[in-house]
Short mmCIF file of C-alpha atoms and ligand atoms in Angstrom, two decimals:
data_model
loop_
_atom_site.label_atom_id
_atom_site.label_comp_id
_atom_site.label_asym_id
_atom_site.label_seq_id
_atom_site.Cartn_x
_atom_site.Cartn_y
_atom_site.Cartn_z
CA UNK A 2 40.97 34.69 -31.49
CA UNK A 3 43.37 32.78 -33.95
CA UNK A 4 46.15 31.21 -31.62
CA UNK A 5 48.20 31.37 -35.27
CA UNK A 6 48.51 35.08 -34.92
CA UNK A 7 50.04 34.76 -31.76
CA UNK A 8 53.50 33.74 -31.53
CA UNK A 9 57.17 33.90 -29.35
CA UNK A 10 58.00 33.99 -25.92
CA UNK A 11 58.07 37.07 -24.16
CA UNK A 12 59.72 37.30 -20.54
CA UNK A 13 59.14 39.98 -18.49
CA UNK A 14 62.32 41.17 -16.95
CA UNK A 15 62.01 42.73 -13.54
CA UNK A 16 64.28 45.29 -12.35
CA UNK A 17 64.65 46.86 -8.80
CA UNK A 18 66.27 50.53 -9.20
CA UNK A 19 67.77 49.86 -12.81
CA UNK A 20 69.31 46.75 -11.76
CA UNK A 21 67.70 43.10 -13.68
CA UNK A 22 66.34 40.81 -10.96
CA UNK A 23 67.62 36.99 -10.90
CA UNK A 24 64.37 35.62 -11.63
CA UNK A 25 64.06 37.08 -15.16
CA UNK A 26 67.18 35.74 -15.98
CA UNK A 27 66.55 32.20 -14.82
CA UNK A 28 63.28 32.82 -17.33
CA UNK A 29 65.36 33.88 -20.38
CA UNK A 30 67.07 30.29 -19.69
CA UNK A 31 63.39 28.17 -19.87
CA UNK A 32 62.09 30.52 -22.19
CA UNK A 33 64.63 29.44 -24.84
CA UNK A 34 63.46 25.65 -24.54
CA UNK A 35 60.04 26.82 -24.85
CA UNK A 36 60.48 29.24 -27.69
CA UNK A 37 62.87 26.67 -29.15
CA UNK A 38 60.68 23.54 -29.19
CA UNK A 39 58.10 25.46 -31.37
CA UNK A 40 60.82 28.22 -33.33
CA UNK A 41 59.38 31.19 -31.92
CA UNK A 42 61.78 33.98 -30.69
CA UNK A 43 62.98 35.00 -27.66
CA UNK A 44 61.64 38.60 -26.59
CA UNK A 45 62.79 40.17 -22.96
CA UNK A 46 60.20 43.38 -22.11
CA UNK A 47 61.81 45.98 -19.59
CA UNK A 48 60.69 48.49 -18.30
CA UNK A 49 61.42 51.31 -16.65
CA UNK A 50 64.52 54.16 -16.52
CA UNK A 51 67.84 54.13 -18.00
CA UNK A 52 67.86 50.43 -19.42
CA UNK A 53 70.65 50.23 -21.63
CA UNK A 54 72.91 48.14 -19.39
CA UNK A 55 69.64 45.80 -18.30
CA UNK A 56 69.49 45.58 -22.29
CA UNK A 57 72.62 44.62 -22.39
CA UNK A 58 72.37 41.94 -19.60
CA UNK A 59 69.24 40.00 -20.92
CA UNK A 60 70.82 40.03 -23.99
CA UNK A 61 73.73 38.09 -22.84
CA UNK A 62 71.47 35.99 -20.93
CA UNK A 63 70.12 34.83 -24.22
CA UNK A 64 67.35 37.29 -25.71
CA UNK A 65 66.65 37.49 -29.51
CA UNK A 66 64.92 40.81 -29.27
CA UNK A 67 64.70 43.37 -26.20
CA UNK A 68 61.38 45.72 -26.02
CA UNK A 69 62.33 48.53 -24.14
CA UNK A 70 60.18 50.82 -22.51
CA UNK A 71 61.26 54.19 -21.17
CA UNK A 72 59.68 56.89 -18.89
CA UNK A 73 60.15 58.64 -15.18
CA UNK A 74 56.38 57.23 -14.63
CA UNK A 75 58.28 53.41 -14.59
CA UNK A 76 61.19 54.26 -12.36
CA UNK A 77 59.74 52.10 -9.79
CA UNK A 78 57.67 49.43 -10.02
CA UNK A 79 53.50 50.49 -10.00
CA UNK A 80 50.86 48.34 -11.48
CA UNK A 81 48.81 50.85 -13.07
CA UNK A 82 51.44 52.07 -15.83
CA UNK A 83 53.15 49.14 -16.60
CA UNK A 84 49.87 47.21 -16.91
CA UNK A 85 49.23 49.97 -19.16
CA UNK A 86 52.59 49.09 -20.96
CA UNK A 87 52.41 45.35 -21.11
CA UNK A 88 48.76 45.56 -22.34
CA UNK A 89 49.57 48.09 -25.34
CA UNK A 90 52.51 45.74 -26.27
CA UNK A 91 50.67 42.63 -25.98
CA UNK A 92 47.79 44.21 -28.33
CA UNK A 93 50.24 45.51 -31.11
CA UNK A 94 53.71 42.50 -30.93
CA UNK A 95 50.66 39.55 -30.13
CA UNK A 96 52.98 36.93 -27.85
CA UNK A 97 52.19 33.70 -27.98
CA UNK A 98 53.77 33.14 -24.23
CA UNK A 99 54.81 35.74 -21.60
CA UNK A 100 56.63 34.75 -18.26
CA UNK A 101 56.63 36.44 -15.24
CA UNK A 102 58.85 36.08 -12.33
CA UNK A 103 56.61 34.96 -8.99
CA UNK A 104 57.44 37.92 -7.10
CA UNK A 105 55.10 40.63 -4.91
CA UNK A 106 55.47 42.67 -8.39
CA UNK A 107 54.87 39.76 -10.65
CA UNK A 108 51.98 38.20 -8.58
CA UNK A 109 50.66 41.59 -9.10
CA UNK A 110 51.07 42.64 -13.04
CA UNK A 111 50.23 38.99 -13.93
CA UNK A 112 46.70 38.75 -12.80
CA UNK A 113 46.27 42.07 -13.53
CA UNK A 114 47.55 41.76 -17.43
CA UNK A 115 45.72 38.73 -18.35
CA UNK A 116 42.48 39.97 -16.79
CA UNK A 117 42.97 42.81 -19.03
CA UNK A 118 43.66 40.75 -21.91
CA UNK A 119 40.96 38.12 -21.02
CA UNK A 120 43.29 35.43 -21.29
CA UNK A 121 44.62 32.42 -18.66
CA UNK A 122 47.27 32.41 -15.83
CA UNK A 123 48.48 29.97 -14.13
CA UNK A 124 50.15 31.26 -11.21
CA UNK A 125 53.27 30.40 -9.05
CA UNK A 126 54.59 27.78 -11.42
CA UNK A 127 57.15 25.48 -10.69
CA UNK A 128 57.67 23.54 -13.90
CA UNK A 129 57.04 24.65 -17.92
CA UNK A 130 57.20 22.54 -20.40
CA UNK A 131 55.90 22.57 -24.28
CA UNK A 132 52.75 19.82 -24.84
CA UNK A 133 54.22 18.24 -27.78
CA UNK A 134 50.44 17.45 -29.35
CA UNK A 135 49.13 21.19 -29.18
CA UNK A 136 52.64 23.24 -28.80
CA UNK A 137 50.82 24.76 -25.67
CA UNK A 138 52.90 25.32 -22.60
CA UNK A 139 52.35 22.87 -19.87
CA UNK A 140 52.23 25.07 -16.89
CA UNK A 141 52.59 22.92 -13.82
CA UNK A 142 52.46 24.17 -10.09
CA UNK A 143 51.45 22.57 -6.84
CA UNK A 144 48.16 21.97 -6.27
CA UNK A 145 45.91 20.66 -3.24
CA UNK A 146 48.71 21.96 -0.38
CA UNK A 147 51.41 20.46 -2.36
CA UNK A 148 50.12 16.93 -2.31
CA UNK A 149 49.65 16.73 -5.92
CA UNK A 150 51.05 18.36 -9.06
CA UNK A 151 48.45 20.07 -11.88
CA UNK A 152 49.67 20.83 -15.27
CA UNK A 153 47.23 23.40 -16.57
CA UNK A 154 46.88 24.11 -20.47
CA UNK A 155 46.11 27.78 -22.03
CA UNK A 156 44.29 26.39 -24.95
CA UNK A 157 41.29 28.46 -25.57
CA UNK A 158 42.85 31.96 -25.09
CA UNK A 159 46.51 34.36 -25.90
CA UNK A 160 48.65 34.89 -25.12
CA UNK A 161 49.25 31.91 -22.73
CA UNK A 162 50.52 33.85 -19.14
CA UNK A 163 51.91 32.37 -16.12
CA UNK A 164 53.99 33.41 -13.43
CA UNK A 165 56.96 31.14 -11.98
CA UNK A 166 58.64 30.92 -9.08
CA UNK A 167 61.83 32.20 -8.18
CA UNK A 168 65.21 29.84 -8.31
CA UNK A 169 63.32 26.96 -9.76
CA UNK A 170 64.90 27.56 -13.11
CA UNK A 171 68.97 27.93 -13.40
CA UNK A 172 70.39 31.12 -15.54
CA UNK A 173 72.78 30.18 -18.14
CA UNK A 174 76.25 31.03 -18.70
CA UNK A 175 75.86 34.74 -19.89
CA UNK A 176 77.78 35.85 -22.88
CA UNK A 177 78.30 39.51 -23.74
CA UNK A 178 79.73 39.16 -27.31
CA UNK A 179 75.71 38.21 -28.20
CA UNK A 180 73.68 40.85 -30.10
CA UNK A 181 70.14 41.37 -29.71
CA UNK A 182 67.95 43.93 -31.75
CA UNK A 183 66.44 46.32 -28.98
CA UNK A 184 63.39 47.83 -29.74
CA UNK A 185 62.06 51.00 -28.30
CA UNK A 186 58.47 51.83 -27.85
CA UNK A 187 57.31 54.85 -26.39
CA UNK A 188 54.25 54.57 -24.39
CA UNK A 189 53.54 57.00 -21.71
CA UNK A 190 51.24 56.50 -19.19
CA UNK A 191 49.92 59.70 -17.93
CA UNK A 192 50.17 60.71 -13.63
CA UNK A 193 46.36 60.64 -13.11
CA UNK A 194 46.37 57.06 -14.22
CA UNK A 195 48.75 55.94 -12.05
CA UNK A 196 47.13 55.15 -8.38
CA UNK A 197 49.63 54.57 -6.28
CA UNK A 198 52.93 57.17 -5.79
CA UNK A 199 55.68 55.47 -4.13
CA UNK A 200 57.88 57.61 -1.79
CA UNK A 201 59.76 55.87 0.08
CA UNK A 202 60.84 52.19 0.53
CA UNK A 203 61.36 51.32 4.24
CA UNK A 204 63.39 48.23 5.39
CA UNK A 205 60.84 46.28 7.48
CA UNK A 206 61.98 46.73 10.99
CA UNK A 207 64.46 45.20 13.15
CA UNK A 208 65.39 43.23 9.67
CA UNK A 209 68.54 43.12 7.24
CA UNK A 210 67.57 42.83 3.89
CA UNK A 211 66.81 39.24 3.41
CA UNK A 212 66.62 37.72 -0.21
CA UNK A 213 66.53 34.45 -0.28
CA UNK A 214 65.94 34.09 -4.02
CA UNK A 215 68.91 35.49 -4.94
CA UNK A 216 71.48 33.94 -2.39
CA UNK A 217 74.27 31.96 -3.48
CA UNK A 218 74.76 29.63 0.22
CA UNK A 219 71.73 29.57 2.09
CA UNK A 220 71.90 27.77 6.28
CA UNK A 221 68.34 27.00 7.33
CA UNK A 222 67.26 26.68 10.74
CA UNK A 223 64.10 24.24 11.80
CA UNK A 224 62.45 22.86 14.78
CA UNK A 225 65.54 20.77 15.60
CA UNK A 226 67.01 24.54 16.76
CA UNK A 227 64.79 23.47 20.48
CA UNK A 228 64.33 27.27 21.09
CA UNK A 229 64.81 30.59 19.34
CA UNK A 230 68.09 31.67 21.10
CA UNK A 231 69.57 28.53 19.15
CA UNK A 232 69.37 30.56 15.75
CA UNK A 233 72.62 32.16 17.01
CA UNK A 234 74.61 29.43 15.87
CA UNK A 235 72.39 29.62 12.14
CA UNK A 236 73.47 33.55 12.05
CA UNK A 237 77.35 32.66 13.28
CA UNK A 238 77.72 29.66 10.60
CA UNK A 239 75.68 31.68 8.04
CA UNK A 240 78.16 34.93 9.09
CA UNK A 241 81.49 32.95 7.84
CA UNK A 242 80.08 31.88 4.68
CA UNK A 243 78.44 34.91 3.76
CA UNK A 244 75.17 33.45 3.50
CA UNK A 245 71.60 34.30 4.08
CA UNK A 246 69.37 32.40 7.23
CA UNK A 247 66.74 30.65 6.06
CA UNK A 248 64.01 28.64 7.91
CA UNK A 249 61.28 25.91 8.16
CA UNK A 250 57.57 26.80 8.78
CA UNK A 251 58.03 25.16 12.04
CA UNK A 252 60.37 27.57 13.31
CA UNK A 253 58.74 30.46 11.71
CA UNK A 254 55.46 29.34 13.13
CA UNK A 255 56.79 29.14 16.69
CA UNK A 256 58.01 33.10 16.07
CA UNK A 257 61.61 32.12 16.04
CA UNK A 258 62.39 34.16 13.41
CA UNK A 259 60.47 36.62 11.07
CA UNK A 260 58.45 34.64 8.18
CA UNK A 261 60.61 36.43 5.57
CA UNK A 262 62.77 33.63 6.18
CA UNK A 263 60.41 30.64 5.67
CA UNK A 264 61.60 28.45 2.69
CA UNK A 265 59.15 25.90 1.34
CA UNK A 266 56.21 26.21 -0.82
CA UNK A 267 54.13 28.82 1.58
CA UNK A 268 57.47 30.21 1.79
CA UNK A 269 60.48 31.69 -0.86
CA UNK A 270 61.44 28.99 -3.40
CA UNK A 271 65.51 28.65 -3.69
CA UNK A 272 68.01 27.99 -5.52
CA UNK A 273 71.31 28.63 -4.43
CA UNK A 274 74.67 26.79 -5.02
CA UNK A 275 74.77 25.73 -1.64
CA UNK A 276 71.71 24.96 0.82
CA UNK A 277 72.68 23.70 4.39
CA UNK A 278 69.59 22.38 6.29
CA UNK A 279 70.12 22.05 10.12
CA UNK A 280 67.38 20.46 12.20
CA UNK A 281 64.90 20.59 9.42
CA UNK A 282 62.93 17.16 8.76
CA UNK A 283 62.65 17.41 4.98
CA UNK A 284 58.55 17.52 4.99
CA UNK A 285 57.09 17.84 0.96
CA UNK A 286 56.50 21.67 1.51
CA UNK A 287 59.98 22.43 2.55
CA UNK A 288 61.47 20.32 -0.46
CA UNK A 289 59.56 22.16 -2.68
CA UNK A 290 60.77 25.44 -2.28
CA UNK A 291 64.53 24.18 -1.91
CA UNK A 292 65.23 20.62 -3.65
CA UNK A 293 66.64 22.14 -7.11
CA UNK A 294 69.53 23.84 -5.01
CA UNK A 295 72.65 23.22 -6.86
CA UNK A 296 74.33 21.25 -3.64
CA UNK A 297 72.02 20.24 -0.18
CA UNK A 298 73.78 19.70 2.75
CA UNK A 299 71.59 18.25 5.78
CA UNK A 300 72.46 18.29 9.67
CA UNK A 301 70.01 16.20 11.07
CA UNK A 302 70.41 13.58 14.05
CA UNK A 303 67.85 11.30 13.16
CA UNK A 304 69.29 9.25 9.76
CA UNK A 305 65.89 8.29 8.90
CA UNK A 306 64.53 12.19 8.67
CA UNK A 307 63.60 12.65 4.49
CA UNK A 308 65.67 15.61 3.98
CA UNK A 309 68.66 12.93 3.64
CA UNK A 310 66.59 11.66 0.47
CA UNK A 311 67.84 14.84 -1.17
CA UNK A 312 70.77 15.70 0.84
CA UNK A 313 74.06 15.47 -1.34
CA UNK A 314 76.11 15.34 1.97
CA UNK A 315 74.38 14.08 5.12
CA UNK A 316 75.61 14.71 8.18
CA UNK A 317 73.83 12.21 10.79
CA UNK A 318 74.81 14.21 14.51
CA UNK A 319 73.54 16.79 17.16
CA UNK A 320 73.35 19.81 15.15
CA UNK A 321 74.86 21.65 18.65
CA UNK A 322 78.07 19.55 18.28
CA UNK A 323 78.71 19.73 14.36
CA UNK A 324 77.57 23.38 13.85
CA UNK A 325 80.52 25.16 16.08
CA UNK A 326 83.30 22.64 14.50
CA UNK A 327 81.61 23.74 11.30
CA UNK A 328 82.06 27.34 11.82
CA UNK A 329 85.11 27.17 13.59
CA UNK A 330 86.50 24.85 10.23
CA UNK A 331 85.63 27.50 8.27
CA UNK A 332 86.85 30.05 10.41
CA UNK A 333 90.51 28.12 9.73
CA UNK A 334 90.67 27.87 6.25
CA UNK A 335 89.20 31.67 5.47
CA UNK A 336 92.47 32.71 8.14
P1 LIG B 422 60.16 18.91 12.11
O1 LIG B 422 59.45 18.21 11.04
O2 LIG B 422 59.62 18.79 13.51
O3 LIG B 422 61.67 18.39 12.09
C1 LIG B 422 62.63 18.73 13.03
C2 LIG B 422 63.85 17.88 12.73
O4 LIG B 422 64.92 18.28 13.57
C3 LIG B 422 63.66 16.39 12.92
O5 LIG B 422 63.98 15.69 11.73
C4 LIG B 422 64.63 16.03 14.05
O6 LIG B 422 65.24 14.76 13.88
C5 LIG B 422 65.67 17.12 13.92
N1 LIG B 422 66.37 17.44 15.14
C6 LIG B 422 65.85 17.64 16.39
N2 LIG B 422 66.81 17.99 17.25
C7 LIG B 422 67.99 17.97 16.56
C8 LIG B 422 69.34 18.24 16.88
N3 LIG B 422 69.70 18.62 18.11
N4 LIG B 422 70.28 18.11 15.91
C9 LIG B 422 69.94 17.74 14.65
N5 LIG B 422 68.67 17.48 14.29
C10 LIG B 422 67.72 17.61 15.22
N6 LIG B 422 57.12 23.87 5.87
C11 LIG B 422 58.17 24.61 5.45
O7 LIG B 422 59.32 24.43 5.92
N7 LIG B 422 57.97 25.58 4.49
C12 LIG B 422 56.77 25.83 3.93
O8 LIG B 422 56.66 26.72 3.09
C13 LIG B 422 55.65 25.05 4.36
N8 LIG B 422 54.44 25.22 3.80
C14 LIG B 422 53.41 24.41 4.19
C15 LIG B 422 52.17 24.52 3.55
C16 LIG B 422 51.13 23.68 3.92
C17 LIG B 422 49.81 23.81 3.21
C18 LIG B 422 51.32 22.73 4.95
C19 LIG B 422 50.20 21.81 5.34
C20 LIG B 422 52.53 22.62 5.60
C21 LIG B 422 53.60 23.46 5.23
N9 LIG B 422 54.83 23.36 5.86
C22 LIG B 422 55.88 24.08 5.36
C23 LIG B 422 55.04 22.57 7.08
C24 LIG B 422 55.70 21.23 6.82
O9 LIG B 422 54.71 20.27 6.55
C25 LIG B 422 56.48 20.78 8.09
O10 LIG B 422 55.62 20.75 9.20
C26 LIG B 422 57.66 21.67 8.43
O11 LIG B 422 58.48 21.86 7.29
C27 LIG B 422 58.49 21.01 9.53
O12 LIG B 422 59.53 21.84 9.92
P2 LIG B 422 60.85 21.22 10.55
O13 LIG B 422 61.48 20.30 9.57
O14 LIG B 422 61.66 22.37 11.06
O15 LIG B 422 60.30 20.46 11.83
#
């Protein structure tokens, strides 16, 4: 392997029915620094059905080039055919780089791609940066529980393959007077390689949809709540801003609410504009799935608790007494 033959940095760009997941989009933005700092191109890879308007998206989002792959076989995500697809584009287009969101789909393809490939991954990333000596990336993700961080270098092998955590990166400002050239490769993958048939997706029960990584206010329950019937003032407050419930591992762990809530490193990483933290301490593994929200608000009655070391507004109280004004505030001005 010549690592000269190998160059640009691809992004995989994950859709859910036709529409372009957040995450890929927040990779098109980091992607351009890395393919940038060593002038390589920018190359988004969808797959799947009727693409032109996800074409269309990552292009505004910043793409130099969009590979688009077509077929009914991709309609839904399945890893068998678009392993199948990623591999046959990786062998004939040779990437130097290829993001991958840190979803259930991307923990999945990853692994599977560059095991194919025989190349690196570094999974779950939560920083990327270019090694200015070797022009590798510097993939760097928590290691040892969190206590320490390891950047990790793809030197030996290509193309260099991680996958990165949702909300850690920002997306840019899109702009939809850009041009991209899109590129169309037809690769079929036929039925009786494909292992799994999906029919049917089933909410999981007793559960609204909840997606963390893509929520623009997020209010966060933790052990402060005292007792699970306390989330009802998380839901009312998170009910009049239109915002999603999130949680600590404390409270998830003492089956207050359903872990697809738990922010934090075991948990979803987040990004949203707002992120309001009520009875949560601030402990390393929660910051690290929620300290690169845009603004941090913290309800906390002890002014000593670590979460006010990130907090852009602090409010030092009983989170029963400043919740309801909160909500009923809100309630005022949105009359
Ligand atoms: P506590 O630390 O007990 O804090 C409760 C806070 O509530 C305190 O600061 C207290 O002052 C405040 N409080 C109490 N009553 C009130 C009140 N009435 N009004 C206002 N404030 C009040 N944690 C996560 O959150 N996410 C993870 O993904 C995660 N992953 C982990 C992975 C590993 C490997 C390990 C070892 C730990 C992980 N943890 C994670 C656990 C983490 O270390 C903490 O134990 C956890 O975040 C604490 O949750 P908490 O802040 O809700 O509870």
């Amino acid at each position: 392997m010549d690592s000269k033959d190998y160059k640009n940095v691809w992004v995989f760009i994950e859709t859910a029915h036709g529409e372009v997941r957040n995450v890929g989009l927040e990779l098109l933005n980091q992607g351009r620094v890395l393919a940038d700092a060593n002038y390589e191109k920018l190359i988004a890879i969808v797959i799947g059905k009727q693409l032109d308007a996800a074409a269309k998206t990552v292009t505004a989002y910043g793409a130099d080039e969009v590979i688009v792959v077509e077929g009914e076989e991709y309609t839904d995500y399945n890893t068998d055919g678009y392993t199948n697809v990623m591999v046959r584009l990786v062998e004939k287009y040779k990437p130097s780089v290829i993001l991958i969101g840190a979803t259930n789909n991307g923990r999945d393809l990853g692994p599977r791609v560059s095991c194919r490939l025989a190349t690196g991954l570094t999974a779950d990333c939560t920083g990327l940066e270019i090694n200015e000596e070797t022009g590798d990336v510097a993939w760097t993700r928590p290691a040892f529980g969190g206590n320490l961080m390891a950047t990790i270098l793809c030197s030996a092998s290509r193309p260099q393959i991680g996958t990165v955590r949702t909300g850690v990166f920002k997306k840019t400002q899109p702009d939809f007077s850009r041009t991209a050239a899109i590129i169309r490769e037809e690769i079929r993958t036929p039925s009786e390689e494909i292992r799994t048939k999906i029919i049917g997706f089933i909410k999981a029960a007793g559960e609204t949809a909840v997606n963390l990584e893509e929520a623009e206010i997020i209010v966060s329950g933790g052990r402060g709540l005292g007792k699970p019937e306390n989330f009802a003032c998380i839901k009312e407050l998170a009910e009049v801003l239109e915002a999603t419930v999130g949680a600590s591992r404390a409270a998830v762990d003492a089956g207050w609410i359903s872990p697809l809530h738990q922010v934090g490193q075991t948990g979803k990483t987040v990004g949203p504009k707002i992120y309001i933290a009520c009875g949560i301490s601030g402990a390393i593994q929660h910051l690290a799935g929620m300290s690169s929200s845009d603004i941090i608000v913290a309800i906390n009655k002890d002014s000593d608790a670590p979460i006010f070391g990130v907090a852009d507004y602090g409010i030092v109280g009983d989170l029963f007494e400043v919740v309801p004004v909160l909500i009923e505030e809100i309630r005022k001005i949105k009359a």
